[in-house]
Tab-separated table of C-alpha atoms in Angstrom:
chain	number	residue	atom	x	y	z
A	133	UNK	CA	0.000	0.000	0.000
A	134	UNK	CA	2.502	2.636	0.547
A	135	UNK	CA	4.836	1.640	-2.409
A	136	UNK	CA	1.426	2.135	-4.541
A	137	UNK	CA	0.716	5.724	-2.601
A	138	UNK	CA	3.788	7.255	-3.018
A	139	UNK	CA	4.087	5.945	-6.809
A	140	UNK	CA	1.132	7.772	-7.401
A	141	UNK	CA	2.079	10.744	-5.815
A	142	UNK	CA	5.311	10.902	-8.136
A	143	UNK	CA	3.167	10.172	-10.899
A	144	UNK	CA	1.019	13.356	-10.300
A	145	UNK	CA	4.004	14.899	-9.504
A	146	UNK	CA	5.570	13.750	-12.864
A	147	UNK	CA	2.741	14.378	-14.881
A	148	UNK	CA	2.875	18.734	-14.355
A	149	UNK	CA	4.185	20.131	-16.889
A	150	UNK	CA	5.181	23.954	-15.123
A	151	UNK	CA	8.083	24.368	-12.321
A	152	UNK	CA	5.544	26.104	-10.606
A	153	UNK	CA	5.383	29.594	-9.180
A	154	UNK	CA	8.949	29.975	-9.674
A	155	UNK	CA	8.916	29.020	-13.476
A	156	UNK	CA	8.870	32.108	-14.424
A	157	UNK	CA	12.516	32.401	-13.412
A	158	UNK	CA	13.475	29.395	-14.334
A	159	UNK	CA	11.954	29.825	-18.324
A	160	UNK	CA	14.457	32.770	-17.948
A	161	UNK	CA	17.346	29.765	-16.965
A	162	UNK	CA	16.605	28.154	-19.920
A	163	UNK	CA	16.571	30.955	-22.234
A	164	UNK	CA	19.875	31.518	-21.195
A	165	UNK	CA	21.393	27.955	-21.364
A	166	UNK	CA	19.938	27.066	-24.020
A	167	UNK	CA	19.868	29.534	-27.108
A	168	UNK	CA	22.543	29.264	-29.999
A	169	UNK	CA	22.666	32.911	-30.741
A	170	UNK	CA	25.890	34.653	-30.144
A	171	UNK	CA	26.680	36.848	-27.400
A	172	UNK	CA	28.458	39.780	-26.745
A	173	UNK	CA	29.546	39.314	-23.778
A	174	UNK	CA	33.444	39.169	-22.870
A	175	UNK	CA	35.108	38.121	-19.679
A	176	UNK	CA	35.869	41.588	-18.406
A	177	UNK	CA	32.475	42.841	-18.647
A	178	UNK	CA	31.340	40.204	-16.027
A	179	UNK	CA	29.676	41.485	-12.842
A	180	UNK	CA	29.098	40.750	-9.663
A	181	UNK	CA	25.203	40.861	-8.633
A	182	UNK	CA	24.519	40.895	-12.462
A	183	UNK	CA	25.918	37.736	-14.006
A	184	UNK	CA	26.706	35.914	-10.808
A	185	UNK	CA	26.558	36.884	-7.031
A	186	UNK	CA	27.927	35.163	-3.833
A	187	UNK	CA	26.316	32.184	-2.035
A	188	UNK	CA	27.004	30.737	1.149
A	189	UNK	CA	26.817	27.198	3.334
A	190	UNK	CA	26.769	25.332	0.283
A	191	UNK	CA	28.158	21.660	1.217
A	192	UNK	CA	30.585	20.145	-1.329
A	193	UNK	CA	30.063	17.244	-0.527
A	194	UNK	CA	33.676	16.270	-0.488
A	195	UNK	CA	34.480	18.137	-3.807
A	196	UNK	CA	37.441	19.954	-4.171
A	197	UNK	CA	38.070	22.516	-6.202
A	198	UNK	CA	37.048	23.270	-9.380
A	199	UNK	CA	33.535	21.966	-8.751
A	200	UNK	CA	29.947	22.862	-10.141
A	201	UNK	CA	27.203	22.409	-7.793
A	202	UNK	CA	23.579	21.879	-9.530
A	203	UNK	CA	20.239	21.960	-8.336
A	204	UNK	CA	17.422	20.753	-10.558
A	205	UNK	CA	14.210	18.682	-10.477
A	206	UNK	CA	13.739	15.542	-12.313
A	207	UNK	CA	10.454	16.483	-13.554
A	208	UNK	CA	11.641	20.000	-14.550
A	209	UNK	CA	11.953	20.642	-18.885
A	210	UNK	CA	14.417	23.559	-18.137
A	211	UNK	CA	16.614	20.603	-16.051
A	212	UNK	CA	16.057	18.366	-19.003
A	213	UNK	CA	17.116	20.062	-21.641
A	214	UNK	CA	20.365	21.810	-19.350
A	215	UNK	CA	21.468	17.719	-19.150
A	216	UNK	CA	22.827	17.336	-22.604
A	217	UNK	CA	24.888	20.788	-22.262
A	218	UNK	CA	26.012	20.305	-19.090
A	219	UNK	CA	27.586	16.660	-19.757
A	220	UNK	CA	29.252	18.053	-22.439
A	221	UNK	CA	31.336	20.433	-20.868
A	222	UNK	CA	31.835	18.100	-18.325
A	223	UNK	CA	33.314	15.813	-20.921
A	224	UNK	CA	35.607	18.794	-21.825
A	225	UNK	CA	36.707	19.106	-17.993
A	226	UNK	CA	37.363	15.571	-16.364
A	227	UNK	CA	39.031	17.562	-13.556
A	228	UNK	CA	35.507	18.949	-12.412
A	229	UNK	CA	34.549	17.608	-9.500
A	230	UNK	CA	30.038	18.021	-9.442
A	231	UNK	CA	27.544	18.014	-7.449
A	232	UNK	CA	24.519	17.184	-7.578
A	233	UNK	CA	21.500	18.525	-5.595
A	234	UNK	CA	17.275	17.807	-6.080
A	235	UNK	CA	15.288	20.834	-5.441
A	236	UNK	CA	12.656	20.287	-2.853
A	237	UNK	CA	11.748	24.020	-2.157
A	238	UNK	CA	8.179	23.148	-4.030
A	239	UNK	CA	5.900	21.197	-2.201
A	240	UNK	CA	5.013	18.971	-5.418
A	241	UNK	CA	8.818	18.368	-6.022
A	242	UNK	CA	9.384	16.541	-2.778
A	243	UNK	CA	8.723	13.116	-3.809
A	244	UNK	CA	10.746	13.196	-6.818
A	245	UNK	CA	13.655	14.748	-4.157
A	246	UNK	CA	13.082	11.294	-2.392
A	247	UNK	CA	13.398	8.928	-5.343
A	248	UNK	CA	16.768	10.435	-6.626
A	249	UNK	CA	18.029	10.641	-3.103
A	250	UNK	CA	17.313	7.037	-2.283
A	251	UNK	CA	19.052	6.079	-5.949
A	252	UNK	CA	21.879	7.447	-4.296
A	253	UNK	CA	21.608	5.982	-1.043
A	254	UNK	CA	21.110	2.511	-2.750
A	255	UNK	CA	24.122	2.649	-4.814
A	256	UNK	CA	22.029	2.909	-7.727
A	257	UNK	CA	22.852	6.837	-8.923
A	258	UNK	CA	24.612	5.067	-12.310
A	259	UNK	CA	21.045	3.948	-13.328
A	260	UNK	CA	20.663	8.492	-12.921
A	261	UNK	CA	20.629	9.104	-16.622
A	262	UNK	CA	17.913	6.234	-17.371
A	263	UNK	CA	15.214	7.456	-14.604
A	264	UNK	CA	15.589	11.130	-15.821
A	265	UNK	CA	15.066	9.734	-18.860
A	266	UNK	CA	11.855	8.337	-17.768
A	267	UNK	CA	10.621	11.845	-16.587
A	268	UNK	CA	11.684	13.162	-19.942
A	269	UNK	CA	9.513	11.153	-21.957
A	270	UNK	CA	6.494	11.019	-19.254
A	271	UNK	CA	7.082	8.664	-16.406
A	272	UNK	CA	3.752	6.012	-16.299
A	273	UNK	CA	3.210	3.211	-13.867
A	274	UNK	CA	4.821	0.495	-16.137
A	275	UNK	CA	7.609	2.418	-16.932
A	276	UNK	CA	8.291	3.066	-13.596
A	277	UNK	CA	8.053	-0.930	-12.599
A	278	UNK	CA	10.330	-1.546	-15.879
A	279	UNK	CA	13.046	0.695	-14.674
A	280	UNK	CA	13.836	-1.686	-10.909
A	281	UNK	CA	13.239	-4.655	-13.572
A	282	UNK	CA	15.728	-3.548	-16.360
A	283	UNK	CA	18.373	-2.769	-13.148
A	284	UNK	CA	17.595	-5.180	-11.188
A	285	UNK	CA	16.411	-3.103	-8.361
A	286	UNK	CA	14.117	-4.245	-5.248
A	287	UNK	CA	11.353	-1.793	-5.988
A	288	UNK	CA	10.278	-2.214	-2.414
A	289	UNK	CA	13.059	-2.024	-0.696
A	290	UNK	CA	13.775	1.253	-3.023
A	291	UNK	CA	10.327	3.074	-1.817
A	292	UNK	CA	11.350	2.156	1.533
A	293	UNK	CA	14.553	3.780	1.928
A	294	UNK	CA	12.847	6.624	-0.193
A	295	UNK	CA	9.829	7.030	2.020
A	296	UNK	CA	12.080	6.778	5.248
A	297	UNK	CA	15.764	6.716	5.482
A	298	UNK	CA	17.325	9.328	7.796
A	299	UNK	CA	20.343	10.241	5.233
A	300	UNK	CA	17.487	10.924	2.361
A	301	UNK	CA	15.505	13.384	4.672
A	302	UNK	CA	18.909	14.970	5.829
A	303	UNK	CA	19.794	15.588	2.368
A	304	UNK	CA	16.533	16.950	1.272
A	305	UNK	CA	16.424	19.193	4.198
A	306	UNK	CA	19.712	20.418	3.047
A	307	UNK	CA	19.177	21.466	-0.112
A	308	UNK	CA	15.932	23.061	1.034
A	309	UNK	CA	18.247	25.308	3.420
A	310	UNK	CA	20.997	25.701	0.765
A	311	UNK	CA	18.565	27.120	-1.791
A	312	UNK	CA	15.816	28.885	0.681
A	313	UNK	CA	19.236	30.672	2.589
A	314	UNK	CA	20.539	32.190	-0.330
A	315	UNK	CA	17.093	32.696	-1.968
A	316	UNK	CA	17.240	30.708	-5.014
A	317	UNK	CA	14.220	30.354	-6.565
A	318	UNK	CA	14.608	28.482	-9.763
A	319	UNK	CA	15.940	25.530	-11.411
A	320	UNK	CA	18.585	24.725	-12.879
A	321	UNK	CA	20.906	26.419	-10.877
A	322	UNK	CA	24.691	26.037	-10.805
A	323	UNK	CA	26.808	27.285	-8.107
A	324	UNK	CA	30.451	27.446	-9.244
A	325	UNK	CA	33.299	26.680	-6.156
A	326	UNK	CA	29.806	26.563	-3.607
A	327	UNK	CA	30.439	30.085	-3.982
A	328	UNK	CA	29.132	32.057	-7.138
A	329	UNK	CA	25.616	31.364	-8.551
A	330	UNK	CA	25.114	32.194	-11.785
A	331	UNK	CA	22.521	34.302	-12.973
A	332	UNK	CA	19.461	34.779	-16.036
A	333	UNK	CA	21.045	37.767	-17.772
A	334	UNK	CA	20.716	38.416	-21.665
A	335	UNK	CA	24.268	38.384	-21.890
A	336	UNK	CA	24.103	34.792	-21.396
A	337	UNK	CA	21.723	33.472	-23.791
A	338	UNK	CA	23.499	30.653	-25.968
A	339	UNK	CA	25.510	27.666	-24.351
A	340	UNK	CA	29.077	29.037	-25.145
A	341	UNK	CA	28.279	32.223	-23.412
A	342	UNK	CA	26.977	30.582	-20.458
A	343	UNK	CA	29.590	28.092	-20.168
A	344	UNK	CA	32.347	30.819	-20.094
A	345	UNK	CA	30.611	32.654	-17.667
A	346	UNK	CA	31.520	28.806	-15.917
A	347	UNK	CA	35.617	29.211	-16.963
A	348	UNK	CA	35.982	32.704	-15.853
A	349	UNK	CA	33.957	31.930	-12.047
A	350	UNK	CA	36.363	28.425	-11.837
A	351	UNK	CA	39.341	30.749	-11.840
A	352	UNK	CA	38.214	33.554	-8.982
């Protein structure tokens, strides 16, 4: 009975299309990440509290420097279409150390906080890529169930730990305080060195532009 409740409550949660109240920041996120115009912007023209401004109390994790810290939803487009970007340049920078945090600072994104925390408290977080997948294309009930089948996953076991582990609460309560602190309101969001988030500004409307907004915060 509780696997099947809080299934369906990720299923309603996975079935919204909006990031709500806060998507209207977060459409501005994706504008930015995810045009292919060119930009004018140039390294010296960078400013603080217009491109980027300072965060604090953001746990690494164990990262060292240079690391990226992102938060994001698994049911959020913006997230979804930052992925294939984002593991790019990470391709071009094996000596980035990242982070990965779920946003839980919606009520209706809490659930979907749980699953990806207890894929990482299960040792399961290389099956990541194929469940955000599965929100991609519209999780359903069977495709859902085929996911623990294809990986060989105790389903129950899975909603157990995600319903009620300690360490998955901890961590959800910590990126609630990370991103409700420093008044963050959308997703994605990267934090570069836990200690400059970057910001929606027009200068930053196409990948490159973004991502050297990225290089130049890496080297502060």
């Amino acid at each position: 009975m509780k696997k099947r409740y809080l299934l369906a409550s990720l299923l309603m949660t996975a079935s919204l299309t909006a990031c709500s109240k806060v998507d209207e920041t977060a459409a501005a996120s994706t504008s930015t990440v995810s045009a292919t115009e060119n930009t004018s912007a140039v390294t010296s023209s960078y400013q603080e509290g217009v491109h980027y401004r300072l965060v604090t109390g953001i746990n690494n994790e164990g990262a060292q420097k240079p690391f990226l810290v992102e938060y994001f939803w698994l049911g959020c487009p913006h997230c979804q279409h930052f992925e294939e970007p984002l593991q790019a340049y990470k391709a071009k920078h094996p000596e980035l150390g990242f982070v990965r945090k779920h946003a839980v600072i919606a009520e209706h994104w809490v659930n979907d906080g749980r699953i990806f925390y207890a894929l990482a408290q299960t040792n399961n977080m290389a099956h990541f890529a194929d469940l955000f997948d599965l929100y991609k294309k519209g999780i359903t009930q069977e495709s859902f169930d085929a996911f623990f089948t294809r990986h060989n996953i105790d389903q129950e076991a899975f909603l157990k730990v995600a319903g009620q582990d300690p360490e998955v609460l901890t961590k959800m309560q910590q990126s609630f305080d990370e991103m409700n602190n420093n008044k963050m309101t959308s997703v994605p969001s990267i934090v570069v060195n836990g200690q400059y988030l970057i910001m929606a500004h027009e200068d930053l409307r196409s990948n490159d532009a973004y991502f050297k907004l990225v290089d130049y915060l890496l080297t502060k």
